[in-house]
PDB file of C-alpha atoms in Angstrom:
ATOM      1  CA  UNK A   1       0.000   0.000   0.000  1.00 69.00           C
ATOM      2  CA  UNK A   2       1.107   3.370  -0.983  1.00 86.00           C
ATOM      3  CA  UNK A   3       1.990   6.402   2.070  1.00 89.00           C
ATOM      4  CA  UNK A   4      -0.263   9.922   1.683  1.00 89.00           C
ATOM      5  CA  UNK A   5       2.148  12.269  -0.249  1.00 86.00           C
ATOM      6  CA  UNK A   6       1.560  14.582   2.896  1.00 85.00           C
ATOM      7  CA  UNK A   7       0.960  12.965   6.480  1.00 89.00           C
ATOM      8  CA  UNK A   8       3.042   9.593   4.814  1.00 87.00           C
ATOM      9  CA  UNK A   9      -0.105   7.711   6.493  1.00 88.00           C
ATOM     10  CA  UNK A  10      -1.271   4.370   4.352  1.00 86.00           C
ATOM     11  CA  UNK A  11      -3.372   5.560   1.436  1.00 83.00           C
ATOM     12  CA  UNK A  12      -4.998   4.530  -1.305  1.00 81.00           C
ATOM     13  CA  UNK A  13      -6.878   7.539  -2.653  1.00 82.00           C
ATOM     14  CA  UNK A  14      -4.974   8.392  -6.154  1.00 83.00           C
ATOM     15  CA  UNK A  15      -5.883  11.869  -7.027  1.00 79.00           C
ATOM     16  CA  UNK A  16      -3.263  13.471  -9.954  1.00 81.00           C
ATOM     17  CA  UNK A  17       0.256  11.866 -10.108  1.00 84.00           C
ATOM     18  CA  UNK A  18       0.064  11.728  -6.219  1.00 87.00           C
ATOM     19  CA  UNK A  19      -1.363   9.401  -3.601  1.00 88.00           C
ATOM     20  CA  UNK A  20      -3.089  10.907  -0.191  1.00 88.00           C
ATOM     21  CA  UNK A  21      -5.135   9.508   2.390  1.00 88.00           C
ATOM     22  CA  UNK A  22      -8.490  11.487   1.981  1.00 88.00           C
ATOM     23  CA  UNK A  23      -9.367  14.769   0.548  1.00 87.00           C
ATOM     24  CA  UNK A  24      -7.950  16.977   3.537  1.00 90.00           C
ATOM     25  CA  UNK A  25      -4.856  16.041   2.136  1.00 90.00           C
ATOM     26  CA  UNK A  26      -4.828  16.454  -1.164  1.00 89.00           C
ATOM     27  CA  UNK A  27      -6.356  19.879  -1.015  1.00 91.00           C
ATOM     28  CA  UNK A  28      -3.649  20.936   1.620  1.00 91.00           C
ATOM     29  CA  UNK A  29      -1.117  19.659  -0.553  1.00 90.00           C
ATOM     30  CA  UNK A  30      -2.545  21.221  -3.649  1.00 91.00           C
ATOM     31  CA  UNK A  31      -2.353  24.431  -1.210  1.00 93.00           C
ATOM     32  CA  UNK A  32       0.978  24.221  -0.550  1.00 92.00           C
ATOM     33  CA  UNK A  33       2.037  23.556  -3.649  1.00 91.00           C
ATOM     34  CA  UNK A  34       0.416  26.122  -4.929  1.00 93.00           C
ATOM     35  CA  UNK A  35       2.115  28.622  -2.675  1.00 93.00           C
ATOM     36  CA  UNK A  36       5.626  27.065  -3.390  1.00 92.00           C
ATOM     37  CA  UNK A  37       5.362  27.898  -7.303  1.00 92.00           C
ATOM     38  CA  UNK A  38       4.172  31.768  -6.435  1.00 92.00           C
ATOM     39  CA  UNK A  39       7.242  31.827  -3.803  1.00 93.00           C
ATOM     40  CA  UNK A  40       9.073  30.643  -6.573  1.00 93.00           C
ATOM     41  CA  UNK A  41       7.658  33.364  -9.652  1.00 94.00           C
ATOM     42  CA  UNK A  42       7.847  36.059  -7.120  1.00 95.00           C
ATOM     43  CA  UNK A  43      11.304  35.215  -6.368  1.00 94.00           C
ATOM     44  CA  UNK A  44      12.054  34.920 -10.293  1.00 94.00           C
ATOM     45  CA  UNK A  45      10.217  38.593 -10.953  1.00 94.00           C
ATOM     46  CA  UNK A  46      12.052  40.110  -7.940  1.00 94.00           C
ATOM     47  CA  UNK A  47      15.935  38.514  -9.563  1.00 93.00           C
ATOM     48  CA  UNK A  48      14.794  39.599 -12.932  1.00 94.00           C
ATOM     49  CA  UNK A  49      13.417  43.723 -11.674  1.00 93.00           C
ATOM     50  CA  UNK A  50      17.118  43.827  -9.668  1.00 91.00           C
ATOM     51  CA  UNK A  51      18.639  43.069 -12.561  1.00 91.00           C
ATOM     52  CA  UNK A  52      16.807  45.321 -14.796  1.00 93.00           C
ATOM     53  CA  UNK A  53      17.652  48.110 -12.034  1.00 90.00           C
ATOM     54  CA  UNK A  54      21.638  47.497 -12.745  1.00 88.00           C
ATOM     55  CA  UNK A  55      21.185  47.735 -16.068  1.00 88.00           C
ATOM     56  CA  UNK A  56      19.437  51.198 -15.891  1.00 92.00           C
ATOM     57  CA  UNK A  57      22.261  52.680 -13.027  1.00 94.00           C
ATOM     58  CA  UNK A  58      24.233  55.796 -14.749  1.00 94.00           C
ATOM     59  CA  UNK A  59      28.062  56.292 -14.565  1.00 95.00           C
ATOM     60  CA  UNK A  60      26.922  58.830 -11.429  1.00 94.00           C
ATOM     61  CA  UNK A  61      24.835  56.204  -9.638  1.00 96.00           C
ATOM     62  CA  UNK A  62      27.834  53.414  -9.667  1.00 95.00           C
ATOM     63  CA  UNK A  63      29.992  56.442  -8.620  1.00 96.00           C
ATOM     64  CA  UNK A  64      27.173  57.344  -5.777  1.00 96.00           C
ATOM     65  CA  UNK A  65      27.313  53.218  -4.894  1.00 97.00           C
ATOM     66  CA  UNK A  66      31.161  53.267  -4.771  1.00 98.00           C
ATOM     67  CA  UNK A  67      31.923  56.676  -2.415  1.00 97.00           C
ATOM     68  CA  UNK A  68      29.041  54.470   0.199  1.00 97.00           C
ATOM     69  CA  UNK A  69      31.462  51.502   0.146  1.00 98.00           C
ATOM     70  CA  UNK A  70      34.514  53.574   0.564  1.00 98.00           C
ATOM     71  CA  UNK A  71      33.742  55.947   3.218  1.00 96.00           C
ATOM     72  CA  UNK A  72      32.443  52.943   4.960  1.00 96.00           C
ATOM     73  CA  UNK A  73      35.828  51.801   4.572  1.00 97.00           C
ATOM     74  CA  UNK A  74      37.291  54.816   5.585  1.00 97.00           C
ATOM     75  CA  UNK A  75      35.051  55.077   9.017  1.00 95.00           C
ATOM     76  CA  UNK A  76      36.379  51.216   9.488  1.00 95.00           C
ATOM     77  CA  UNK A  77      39.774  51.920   8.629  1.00 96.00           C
ATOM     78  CA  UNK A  78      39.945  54.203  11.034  1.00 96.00           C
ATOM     79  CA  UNK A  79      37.774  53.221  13.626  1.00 92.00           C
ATOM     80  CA  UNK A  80      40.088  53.527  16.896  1.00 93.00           C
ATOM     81  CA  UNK A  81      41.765  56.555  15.949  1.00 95.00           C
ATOM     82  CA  UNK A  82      40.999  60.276  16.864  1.00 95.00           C
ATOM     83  CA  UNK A  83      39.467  62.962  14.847  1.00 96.00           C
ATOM     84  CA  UNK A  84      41.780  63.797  11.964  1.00 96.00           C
ATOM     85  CA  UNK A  85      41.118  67.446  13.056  1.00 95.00           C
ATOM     86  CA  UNK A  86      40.560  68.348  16.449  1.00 95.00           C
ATOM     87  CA  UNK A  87      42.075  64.731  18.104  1.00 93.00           C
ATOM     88  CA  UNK A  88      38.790  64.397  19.746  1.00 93.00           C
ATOM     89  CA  UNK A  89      37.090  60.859  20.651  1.00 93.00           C
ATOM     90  CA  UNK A  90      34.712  60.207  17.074  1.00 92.00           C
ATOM     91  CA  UNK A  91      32.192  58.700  19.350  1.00 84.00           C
ATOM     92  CA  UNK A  92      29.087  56.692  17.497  1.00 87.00           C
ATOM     93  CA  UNK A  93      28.602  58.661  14.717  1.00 91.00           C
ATOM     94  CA  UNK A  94      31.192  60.622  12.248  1.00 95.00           C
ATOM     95  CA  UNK A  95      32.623  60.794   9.228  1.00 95.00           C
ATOM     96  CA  UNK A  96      34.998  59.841   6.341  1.00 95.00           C
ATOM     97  CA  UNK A  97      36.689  63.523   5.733  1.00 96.00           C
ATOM     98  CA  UNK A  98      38.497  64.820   3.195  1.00 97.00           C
ATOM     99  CA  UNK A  99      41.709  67.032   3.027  1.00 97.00           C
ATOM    100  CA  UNK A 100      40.584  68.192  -0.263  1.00 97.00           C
ATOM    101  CA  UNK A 101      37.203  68.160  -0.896  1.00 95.00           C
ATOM    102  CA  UNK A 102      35.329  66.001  -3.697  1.00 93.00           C
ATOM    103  CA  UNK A 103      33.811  69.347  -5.003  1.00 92.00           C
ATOM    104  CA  UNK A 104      37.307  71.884  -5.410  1.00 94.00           C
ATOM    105  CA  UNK A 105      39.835  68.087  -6.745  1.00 96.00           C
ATOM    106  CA  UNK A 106      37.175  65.124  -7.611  1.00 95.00           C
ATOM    107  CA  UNK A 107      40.226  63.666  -8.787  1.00 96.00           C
ATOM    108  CA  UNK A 108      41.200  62.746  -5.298  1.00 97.00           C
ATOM    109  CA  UNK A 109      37.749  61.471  -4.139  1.00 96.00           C
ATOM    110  CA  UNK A 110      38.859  57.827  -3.721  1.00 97.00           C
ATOM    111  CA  UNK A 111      42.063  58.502  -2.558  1.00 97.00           C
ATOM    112  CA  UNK A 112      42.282  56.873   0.823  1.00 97.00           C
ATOM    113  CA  UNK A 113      45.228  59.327   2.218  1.00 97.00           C
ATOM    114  CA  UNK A 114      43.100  62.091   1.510  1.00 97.00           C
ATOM    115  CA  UNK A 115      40.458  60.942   3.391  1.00 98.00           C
ATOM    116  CA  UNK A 116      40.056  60.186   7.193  1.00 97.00           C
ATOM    117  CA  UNK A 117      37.880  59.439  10.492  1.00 97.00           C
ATOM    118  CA  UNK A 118      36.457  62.907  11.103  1.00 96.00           C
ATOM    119  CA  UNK A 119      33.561  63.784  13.763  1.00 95.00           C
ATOM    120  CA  UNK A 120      30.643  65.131  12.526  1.00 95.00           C
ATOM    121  CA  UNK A 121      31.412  68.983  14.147  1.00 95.00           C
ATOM    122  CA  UNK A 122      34.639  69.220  12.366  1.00 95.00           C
ATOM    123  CA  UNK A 123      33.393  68.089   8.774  1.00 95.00           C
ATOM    124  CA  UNK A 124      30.514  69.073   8.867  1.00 94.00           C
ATOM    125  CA  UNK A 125      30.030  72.249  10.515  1.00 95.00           C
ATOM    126  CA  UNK A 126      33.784  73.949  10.435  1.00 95.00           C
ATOM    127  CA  UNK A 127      34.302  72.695   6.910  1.00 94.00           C
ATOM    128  CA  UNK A 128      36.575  69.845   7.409  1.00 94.00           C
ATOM    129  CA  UNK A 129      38.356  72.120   9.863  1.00 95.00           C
ATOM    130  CA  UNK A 130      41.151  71.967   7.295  1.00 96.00           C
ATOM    131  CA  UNK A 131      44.020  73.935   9.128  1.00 96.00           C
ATOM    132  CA  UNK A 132      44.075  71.325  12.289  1.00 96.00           C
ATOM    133  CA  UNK A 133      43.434  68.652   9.965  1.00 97.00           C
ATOM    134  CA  UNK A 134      46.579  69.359   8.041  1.00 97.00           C
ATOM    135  CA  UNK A 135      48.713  69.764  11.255  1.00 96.00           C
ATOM    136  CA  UNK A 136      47.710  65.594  12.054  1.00 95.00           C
ATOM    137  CA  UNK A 137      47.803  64.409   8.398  1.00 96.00           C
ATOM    138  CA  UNK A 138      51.532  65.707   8.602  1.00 96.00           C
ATOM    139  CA  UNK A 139      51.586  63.551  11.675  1.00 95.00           C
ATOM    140  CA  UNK A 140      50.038  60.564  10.194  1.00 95.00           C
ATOM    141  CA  UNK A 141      50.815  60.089   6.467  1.00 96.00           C
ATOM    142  CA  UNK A 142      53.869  62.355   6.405  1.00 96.00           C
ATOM    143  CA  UNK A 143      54.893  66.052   4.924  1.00 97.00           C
ATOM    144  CA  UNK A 144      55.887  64.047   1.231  1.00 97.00           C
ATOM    145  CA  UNK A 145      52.362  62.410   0.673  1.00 97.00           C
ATOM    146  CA  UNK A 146      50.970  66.088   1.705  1.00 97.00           C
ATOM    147  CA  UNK A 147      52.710  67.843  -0.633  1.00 97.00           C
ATOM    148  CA  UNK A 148      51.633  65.258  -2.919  1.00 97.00           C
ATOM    149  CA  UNK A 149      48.211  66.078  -2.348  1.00 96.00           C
ATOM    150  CA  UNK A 150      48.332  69.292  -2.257  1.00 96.00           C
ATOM    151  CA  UNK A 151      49.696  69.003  -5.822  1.00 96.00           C
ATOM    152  CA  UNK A 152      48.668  68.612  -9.080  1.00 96.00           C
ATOM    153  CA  UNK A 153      46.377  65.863 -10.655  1.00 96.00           C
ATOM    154  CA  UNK A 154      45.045  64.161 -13.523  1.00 95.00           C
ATOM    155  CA  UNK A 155      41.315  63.980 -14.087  1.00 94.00           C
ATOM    156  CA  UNK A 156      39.782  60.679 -12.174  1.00 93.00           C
ATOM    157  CA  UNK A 157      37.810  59.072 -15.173  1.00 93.00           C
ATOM    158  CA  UNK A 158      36.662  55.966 -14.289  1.00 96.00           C
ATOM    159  CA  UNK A 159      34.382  53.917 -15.975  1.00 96.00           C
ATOM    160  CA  UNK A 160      31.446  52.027 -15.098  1.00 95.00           C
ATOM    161  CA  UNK A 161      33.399  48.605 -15.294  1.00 96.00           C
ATOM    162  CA  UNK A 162      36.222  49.930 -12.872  1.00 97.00           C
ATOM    163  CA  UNK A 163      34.209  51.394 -10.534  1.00 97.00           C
ATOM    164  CA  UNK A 164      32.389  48.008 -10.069  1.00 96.00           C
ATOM    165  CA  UNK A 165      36.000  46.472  -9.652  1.00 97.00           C
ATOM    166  CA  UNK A 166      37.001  49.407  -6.753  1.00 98.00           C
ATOM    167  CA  UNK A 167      32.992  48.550  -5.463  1.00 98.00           C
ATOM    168  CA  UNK A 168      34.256  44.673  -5.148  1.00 98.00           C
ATOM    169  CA  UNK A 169      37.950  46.007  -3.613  1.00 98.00           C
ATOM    170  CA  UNK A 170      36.601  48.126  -1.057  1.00 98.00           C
ATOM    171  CA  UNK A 171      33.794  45.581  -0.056  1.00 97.00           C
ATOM    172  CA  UNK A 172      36.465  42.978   0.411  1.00 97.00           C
ATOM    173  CA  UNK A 173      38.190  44.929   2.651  1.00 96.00           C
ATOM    174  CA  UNK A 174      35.219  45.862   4.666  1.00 97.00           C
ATOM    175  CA  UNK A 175      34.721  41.925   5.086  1.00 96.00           C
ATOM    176  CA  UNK A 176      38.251  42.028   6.661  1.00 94.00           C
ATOM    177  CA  UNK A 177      37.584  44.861   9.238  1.00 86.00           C
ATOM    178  CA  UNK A 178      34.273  42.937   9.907  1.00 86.00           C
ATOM    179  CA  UNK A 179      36.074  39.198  10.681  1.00 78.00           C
TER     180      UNK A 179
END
C-alpha cells in the first residue's frame, strides 16, 4: 500500500500523479504547492526587476554606490583613531573627511590618504576644519604624501566597469575589518 504524499499515512486515494489519504490532504497539498510555485515566480520577478535596475544605473549612480562603500571603509579603517582634526574621541557617529574636498579636486575622491575618520562637528560644521586637519595628516601620512596632495592631478575618469571592480575592492576589505 502506498503512504499519503503529505501525512506519509497508508493511502490509497490516487488523485493526480500523487497518492493521499483522503481529501484533507490532497487539497492541503494542492495548497501548498500552490504557494511554493508563487514563492518561486515572485522570487524569479524580484531577480529579474534587480537586474533590470543594474542595467538602468548611470556612470553617477555606480559612482554614488562606490563613495558608500569607501567611506564605509574609511570610518572602518579608522575606527580607533581620533578625529583627523581636532584629536577628539569620534564617538558613534562621524565621518569619512576629506583634506581636499570632492567638489574643489574630484580627482582625489577615492584617494584613501586624503580621506580620514572625522567627527561630525569638524566636517561638517567647520568645513573639514582643514588647518588642524593638516597639522595631524603631517603627523600621520607624512609632509611628502601632503605635498603630494596638495599638488597637481590628472582627471579621475573611471568607468562604469572599474568602478564596479574598486565597489568589489573596497567591499572585500570591509569583510576584513568585519572578521
Amino acid at each position: 500500500m502506498s503512504k499519503c504524499k503529505l501525512c506519509k499515512k497508508p493511502a490509497s486515494n490516487r488523485f493526480g500523479l500523487h497518492t493521499f489519504c483522503d481529501t484533507d490532504c490532497a487539497y492541503q497539498f494542492a495548497i501548498a504547492a500552490k504557494e511554493k510555485l508563487a514563492t518561486k515566480k515572485q522570487k524569479e520577478f524580484n531577480a529579474e526587476t534587480r537586474r533590470r535596475k543594474v542595467a538602468l544605473k548611470s556612470r553617477s549612480d555606480w559612482l554614488k554606490d562606490l563613495q558608500v562603500v569607501f567611506n564605509r571603509y574609511i570610518r572602518l579603517r579608522d575606527a580607533r583613531l581620533n578625529c583627523i582634526s581636532c584629536g577628539g574621541k569620534l564617538g558613534s557617529k562621524y565621518d569619512a573627511g576629506h583634506y581636499k574636498s570632492v567638489g574643489a579636486h574630484p580627482e582625489l575622491r577615492f584617494s584613501e590618504i586624503n580621506t580620514h575618520a572625522q567627527c561630525v562637528h569638524c566636517n561638517q560644521h567647520l568645513s573639514g576644519n582643514l588647518i588642524n586637519y593638516r597639522k595631524i595628516l603631517l603627523v600621520r601620512i607624512g609632509a611628502e604624501k601632503v605635498e603630494w596632495l596638495e599638488g597637481k592631478h590628472e582627471p579621475l575618469k573611471l568607468t562604469i566597469d572599474e568602478i564596479k571592480i574598486l565597489i568589489a575592492e573596497y567591499k572585500s576589505k570591509i569583510k576584513q575589518f568585519e572578521s
